[in-house]
Coordinates of C-alpha atoms in Angstrom, one line a residue:
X767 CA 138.0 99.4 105.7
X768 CA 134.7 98.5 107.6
X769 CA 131.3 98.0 105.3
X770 CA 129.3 100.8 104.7
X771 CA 126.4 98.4 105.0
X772 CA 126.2 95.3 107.1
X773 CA 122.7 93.1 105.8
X774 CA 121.8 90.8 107.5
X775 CA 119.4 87.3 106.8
X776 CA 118.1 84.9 108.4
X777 CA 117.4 81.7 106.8
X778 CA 115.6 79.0 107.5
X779 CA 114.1 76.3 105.1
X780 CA 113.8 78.9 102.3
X781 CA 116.4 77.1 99.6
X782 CA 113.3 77.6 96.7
X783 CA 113.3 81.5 97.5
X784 CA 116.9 82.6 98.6
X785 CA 118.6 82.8 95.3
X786 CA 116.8 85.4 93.6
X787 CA 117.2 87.4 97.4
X788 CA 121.4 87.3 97.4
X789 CA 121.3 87.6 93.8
X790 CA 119.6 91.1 94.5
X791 CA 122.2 91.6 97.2
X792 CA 125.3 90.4 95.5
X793 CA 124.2 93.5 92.4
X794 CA 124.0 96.3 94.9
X795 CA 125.1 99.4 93.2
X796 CA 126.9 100.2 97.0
X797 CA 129.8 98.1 96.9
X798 CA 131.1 98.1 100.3
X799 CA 128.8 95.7 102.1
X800 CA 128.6 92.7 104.4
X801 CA 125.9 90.2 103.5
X802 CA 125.6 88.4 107.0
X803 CA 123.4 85.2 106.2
X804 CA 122.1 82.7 109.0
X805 CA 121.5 79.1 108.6
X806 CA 119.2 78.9 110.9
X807 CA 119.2 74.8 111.7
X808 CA 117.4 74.7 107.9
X809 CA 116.2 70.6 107.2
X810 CA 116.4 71.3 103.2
X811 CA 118.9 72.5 100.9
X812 CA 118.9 75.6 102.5
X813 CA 122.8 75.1 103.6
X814 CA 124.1 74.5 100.1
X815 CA 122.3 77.2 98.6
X816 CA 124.4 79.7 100.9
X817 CA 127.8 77.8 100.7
X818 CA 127.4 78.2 97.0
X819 CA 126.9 81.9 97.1
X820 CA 129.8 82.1 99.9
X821 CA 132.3 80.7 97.4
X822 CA 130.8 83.4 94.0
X823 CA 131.2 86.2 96.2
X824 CA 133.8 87.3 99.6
X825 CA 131.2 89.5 101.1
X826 CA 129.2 86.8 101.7
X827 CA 129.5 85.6 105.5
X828 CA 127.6 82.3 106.6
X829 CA 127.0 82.0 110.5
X830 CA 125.4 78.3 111.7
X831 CA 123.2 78.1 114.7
X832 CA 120.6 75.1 115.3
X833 CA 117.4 76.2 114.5
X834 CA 116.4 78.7 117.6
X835 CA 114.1 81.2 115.4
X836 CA 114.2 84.6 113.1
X837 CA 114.8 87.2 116.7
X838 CA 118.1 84.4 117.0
X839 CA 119.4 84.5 114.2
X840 CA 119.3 88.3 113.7
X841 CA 120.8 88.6 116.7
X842 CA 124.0 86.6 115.8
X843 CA 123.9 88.7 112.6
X844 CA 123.8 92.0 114.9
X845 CA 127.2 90.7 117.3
X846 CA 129.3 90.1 114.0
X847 CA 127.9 92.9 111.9
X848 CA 131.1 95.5 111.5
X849 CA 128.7 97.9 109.6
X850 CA 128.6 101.9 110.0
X851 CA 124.4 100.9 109.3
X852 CA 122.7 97.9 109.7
X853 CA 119.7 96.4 107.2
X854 CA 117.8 93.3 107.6
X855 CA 116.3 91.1 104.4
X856 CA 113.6 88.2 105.2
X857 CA 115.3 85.4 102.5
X858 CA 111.6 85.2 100.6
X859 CA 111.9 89.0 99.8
X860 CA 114.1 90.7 97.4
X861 CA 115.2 94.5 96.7
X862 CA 116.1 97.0 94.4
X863 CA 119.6 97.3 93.3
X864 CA 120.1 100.7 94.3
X865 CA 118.4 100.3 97.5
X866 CA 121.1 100.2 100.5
X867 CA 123.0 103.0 98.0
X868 CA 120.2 105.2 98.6
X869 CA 119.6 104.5 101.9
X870 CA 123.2 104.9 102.9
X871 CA 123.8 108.0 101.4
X872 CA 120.4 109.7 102.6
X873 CA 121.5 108.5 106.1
X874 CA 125.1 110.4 105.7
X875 CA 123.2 113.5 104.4
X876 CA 121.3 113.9 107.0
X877 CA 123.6 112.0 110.2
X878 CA 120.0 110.0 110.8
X879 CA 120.0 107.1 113.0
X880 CA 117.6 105.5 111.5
X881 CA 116.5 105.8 107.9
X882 CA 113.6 104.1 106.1
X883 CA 112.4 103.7 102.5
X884 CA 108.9 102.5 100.9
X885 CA 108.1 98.9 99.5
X886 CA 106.4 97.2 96.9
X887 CA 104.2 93.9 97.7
X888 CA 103.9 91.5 95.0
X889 CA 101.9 88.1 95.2
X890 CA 103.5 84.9 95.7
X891 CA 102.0 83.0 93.2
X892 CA 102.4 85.2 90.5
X893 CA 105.1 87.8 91.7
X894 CA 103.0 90.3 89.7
X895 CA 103.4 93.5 92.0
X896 CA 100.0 94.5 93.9
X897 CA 99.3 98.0 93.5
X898 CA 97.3 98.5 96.4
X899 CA 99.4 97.6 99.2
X900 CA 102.7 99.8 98.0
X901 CA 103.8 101.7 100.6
X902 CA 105.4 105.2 100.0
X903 CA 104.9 107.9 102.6
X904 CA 106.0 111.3 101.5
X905 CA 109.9 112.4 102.6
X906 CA 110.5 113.2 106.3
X907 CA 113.2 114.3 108.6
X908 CA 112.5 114.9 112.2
X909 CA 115.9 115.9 113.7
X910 CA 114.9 116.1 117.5
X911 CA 112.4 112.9 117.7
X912 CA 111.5 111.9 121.1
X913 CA 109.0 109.2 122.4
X914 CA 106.9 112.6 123.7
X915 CA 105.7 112.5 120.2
X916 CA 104.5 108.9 119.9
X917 CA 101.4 108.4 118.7
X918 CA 101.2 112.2 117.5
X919 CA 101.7 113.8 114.5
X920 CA 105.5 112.6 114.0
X921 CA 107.4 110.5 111.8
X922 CA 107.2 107.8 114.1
X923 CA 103.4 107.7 113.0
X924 CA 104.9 106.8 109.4
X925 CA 107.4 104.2 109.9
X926 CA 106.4 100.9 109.4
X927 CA 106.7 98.0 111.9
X928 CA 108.8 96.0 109.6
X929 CA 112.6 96.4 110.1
X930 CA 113.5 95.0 106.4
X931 CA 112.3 98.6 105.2
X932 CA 115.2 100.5 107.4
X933 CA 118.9 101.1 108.1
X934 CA 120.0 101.6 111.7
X935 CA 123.2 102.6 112.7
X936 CA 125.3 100.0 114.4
X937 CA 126.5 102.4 117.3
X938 CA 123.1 103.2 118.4
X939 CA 121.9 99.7 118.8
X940 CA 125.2 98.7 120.1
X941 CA 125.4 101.6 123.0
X942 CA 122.1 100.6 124.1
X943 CA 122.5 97.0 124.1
X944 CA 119.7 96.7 121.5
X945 CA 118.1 93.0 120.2
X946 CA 115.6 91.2 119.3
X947 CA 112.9 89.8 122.4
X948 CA 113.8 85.3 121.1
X949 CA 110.7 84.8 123.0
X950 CA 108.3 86.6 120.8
X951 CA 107.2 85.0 118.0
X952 CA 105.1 85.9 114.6
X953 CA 106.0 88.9 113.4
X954 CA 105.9 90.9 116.8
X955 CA 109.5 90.6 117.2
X956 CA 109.7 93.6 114.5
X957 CA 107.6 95.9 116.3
X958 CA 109.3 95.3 119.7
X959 CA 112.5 96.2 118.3
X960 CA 111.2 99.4 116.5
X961 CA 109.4 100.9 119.9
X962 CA 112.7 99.9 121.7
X963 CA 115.0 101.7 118.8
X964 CA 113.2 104.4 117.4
X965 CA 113.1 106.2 120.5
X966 CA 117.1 106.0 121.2
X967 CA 117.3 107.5 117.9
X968 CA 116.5 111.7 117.7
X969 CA 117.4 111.8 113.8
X970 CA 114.7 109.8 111.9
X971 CA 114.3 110.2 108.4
X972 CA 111.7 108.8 105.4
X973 CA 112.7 108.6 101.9
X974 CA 109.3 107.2 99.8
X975 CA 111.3 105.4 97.3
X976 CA 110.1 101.8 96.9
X977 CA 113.0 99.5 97.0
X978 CA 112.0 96.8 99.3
X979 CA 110.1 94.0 97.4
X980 CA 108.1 91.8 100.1
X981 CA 106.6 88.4 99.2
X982 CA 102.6 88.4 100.2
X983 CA 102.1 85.0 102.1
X984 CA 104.1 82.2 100.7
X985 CA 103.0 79.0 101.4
X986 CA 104.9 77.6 104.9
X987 CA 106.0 81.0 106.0
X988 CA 106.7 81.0 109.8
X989 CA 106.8 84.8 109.5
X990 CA 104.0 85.1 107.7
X991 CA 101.4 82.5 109.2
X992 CA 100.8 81.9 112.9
X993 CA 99.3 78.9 113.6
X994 CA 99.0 79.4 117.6
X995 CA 95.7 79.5 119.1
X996 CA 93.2 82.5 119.3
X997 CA 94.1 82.8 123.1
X998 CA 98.1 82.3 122.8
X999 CA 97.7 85.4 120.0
X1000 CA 96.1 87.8 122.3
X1001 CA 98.0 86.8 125.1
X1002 CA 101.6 87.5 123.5
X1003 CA 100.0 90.6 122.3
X1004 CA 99.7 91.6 126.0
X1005 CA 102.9 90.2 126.7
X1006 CA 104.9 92.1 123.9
X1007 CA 103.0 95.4 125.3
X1008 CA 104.3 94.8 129.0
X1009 CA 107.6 94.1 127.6
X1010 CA 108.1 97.5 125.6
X1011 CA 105.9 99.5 128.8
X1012 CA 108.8 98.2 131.2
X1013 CA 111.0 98.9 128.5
X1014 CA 110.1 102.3 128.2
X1015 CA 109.1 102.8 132.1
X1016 CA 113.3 101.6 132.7
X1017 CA 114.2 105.0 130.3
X1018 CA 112.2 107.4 131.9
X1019 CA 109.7 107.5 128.7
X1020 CA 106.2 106.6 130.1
X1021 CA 103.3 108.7 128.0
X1022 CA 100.1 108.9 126.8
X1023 CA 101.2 108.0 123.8
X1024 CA 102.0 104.5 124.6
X1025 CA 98.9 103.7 126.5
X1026 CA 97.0 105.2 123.9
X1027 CA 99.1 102.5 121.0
X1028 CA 98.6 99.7 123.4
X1029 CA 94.6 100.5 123.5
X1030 CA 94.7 100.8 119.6
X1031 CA 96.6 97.3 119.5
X1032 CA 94.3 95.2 121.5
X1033 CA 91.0 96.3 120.0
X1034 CA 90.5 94.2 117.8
X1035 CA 90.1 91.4 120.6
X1036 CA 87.0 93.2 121.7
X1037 CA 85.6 95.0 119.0
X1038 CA 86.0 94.1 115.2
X1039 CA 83.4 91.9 113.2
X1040 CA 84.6 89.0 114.6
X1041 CA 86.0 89.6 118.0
X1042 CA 88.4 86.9 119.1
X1043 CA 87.9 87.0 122.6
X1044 CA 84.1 85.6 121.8
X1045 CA 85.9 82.4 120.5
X1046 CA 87.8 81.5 124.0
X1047 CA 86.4 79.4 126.7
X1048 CA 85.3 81.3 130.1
X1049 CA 88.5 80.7 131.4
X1050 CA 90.7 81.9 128.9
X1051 CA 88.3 85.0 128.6
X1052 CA 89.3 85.9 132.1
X1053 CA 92.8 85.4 132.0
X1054 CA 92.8 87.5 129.3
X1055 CA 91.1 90.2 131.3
X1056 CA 93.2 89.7 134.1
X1057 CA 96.2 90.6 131.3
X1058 CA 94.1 93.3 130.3
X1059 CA 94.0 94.8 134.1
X1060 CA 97.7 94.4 134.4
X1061 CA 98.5 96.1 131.7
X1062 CA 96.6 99.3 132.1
X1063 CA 97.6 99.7 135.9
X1064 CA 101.5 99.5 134.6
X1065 CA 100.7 101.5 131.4
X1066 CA 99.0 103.7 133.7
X1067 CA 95.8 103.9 132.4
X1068 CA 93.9 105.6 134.6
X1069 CA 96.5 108.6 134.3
X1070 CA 96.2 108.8 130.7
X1071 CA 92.4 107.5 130.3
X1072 CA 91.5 111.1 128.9
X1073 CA 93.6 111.7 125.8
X1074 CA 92.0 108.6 124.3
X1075 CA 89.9 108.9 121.4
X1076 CA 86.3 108.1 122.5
X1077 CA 85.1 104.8 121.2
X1078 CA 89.1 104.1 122.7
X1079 CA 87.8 105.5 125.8
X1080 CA 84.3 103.8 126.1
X1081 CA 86.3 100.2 125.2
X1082 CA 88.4 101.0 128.5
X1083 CA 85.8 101.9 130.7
X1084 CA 83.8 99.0 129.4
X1085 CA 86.7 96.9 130.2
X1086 CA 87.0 97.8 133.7
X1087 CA 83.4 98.0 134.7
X1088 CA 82.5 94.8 132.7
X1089 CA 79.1 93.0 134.7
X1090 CA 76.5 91.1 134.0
X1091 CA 73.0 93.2 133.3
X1092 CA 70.9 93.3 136.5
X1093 CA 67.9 91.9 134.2
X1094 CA 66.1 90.2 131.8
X1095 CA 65.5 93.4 129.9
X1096 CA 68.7 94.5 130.3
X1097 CA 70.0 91.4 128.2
X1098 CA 67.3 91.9 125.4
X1099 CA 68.5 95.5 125.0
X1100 CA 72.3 94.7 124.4
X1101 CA 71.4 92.0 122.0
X1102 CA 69.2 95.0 120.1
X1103 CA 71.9 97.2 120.0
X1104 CA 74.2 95.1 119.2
X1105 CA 72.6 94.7 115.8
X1106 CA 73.5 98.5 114.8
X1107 CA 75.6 98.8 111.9
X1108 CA 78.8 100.6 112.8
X1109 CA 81.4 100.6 115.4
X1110 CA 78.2 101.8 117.7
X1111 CA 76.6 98.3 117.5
X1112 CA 80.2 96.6 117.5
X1113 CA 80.5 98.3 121.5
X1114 CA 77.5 96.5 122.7
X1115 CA 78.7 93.3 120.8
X1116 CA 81.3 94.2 123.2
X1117 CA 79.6 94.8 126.0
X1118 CA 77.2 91.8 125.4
X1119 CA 80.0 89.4 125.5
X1120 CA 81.4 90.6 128.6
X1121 CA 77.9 90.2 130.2
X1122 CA 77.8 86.8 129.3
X1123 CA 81.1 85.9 129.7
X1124 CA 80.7 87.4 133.6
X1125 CA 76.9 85.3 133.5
X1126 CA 79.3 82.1 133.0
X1127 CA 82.4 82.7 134.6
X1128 CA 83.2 79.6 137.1
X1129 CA 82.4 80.2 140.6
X1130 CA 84.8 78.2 142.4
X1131 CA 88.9 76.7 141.8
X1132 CA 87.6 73.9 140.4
X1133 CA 87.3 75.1 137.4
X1134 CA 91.0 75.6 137.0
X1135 CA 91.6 72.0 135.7
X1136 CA 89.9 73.4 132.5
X1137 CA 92.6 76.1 132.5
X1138 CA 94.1 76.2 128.4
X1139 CA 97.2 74.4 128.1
X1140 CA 100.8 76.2 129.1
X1141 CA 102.4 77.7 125.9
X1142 CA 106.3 78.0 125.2
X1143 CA 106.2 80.8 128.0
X1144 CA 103.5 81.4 130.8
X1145 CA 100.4 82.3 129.6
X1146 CA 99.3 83.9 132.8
X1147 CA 99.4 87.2 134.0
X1148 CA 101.6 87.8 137.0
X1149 CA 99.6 88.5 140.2
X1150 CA 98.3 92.3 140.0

């Protein structure tokens, strides 16, 4: 008989947190599962922590890989999961007992493709449970989702990045050829997969019981801490966003919808309190323009420049009319309103860095022996 459940977790140098995870496991009230576990090349004791819960309980499988990251790892958990549904666990975490027993059988209720439940956050240091970050959106079931609602009032607007919080059925991702992107790192590997799943899947349903227990920033989390540089962030943001828009350009999806998301995602870049793009050199300022140019010619911005919200709209025109002020006076009154409170004076923030980013932007090729250091992939844009 094939599992109900496959769950799979990757591991890697978490032997002081994966106990108490398979011990939650191991007491699921639905029997008939497949705990898939991944030693993922761990360099602690990791590796005996599993083979000890191999030998306590048969549904325990133990794959080995050397150490090639979390999108890896859950990828050799997705080619030997025999599931009807597939879950995924982060070893540091923990659930409710009842948790893949309520998923399951809301998922057979309703045939959904995908279903997801709420979570609790509790604190590493004290795992006393933080009431303001539980998640528990009120019950939904869309039967005839389609990416035309993205980024409108849908269920796709309540599910949460994270793929520890869902069951997907194996078929689905198997018919499409679905898995993680092992080049992105940090945490966007789980919203990649989501904007490549959810819209194969046209039954999506939300249950708000909390039964997923996620640990809030333990010390030497890959998942959890990024230490790249401020440019290398951005950059794989933009890189992650041309993935999914080719992804979604391939199927025939192209909307609004994502153009509008991929806006929302690299504001904060421009316009927050502390705008990372002011902390890059002038040459890593422009590159990340030029990856800002690429992506809203292939997102096609200029098709869907009106359905933005407007202080989304005013960042995109900014962005593509960016120039240094024609005058002395013209500098003095961006750095006055830039001073406004708000999300007004945040624009000319904006707007001021642009100006004097485009004031100091090198002249000549010369300048390109400056040019910030190549990263595990290209950090360049290809040519436009």
């Amino acid at each position: 008989m094939l599992p109900h459940v496959s769950i799979i977790v990757p591991c890697y140098n978490v032997a002081a947190y994966v106990d108490e995870c398979l011990n939650s496991l191991v007491r699921q009230t639905l029997r008939n599962i497949e705990i898939i576990c991944i030693n993922d090349g761990s360099t602690d004791d990791t590796r005996a922590h599993l083979l000890r819960w191999k030998e306590k309980d048969s549904r325990i499988i133990l794959l080995e890989q050397q150490n090639a990251g979390v999108s890896a790892a859950r990828n050799a958990g997705l080619d030997a999961a025999r599931g009807l549904y597939v879950g995924f666990v982060d070893p540091d975490d923990y659930v409710d007992p009842e948790m893949y027993s309520r998923l399951f059988s809301a998922a057979l209720e309703h045939d959904a493709d995908i279903v997801e439940c709420g979570n609790h956050v509790f604190a590493d240091s004290s795992a006393q449970l933080i009431e303001g970050k539980r998640r528990s959106p009120s019950r939904h079931f869309e039967q005839d989702a389609s990416p035309d609602s993205f980024f409108r009032d849908s269920i796709w607007g309540k599910m949460d990045i994270c793929v520890w919080s869902k069951l997907f059925r194996k078929s689905m991702l198997d018919a499409h050829g679905l898995r993680f992107n092992v080049n992105l790192k940090s945490g966007a590997e789980d919203e990649t997969f989501r904007l490549m799943a959810v819209p194969h899947a046209s039954r999506l349903l939300f249950i708000p019981d909390c039964l997923y227990y996620y640990r809030l920033m333990r010390s030497g989390s890959l998942s959890r801490h990024c230490h790249a540089s401020t440019y290398f962030k951005c950059v794989q943001e933009f890189q992650r966003l041309m993935y999914v828009v080719d992804y979604w350009k391939e199927h025939g999806w192209q909307n609004e919808g994502l153009f509008a998301y991929g806006v929302r995602k690299i504001r904060p870049f421009f316009v927050s309190k502390r705008p990372l793009f002011h902390q890059m050199t002038a040459v890593e300022q422009q590159s990340l323009l030029d990856w800002w140019h690429l992506f809203y010619q292939k997102a096609e911005g200029a098709r869907f420049l009106s359905v933005l919200l407007d202080r989304d709209r005013q960042l995109v025109e900014l962005l593509n009319s960016a120039q240094t002020p024609a005058s002395g006076w013209g500098r003095i009154l961006l750095a006055a309103f830039s001073l406004i409170p708000g999300q007004k004076g945040r624009y000319y923030s904006c707007k001021r860095m642009l100006a004097h980013h485009f004031s100091q932007a090198p002249s000549d090729s010369s300048q390109t022996e400056n040019a910030p250091p190549q990263t595990p992939f290209d950090t360049r844009p290809p040519s436009l």
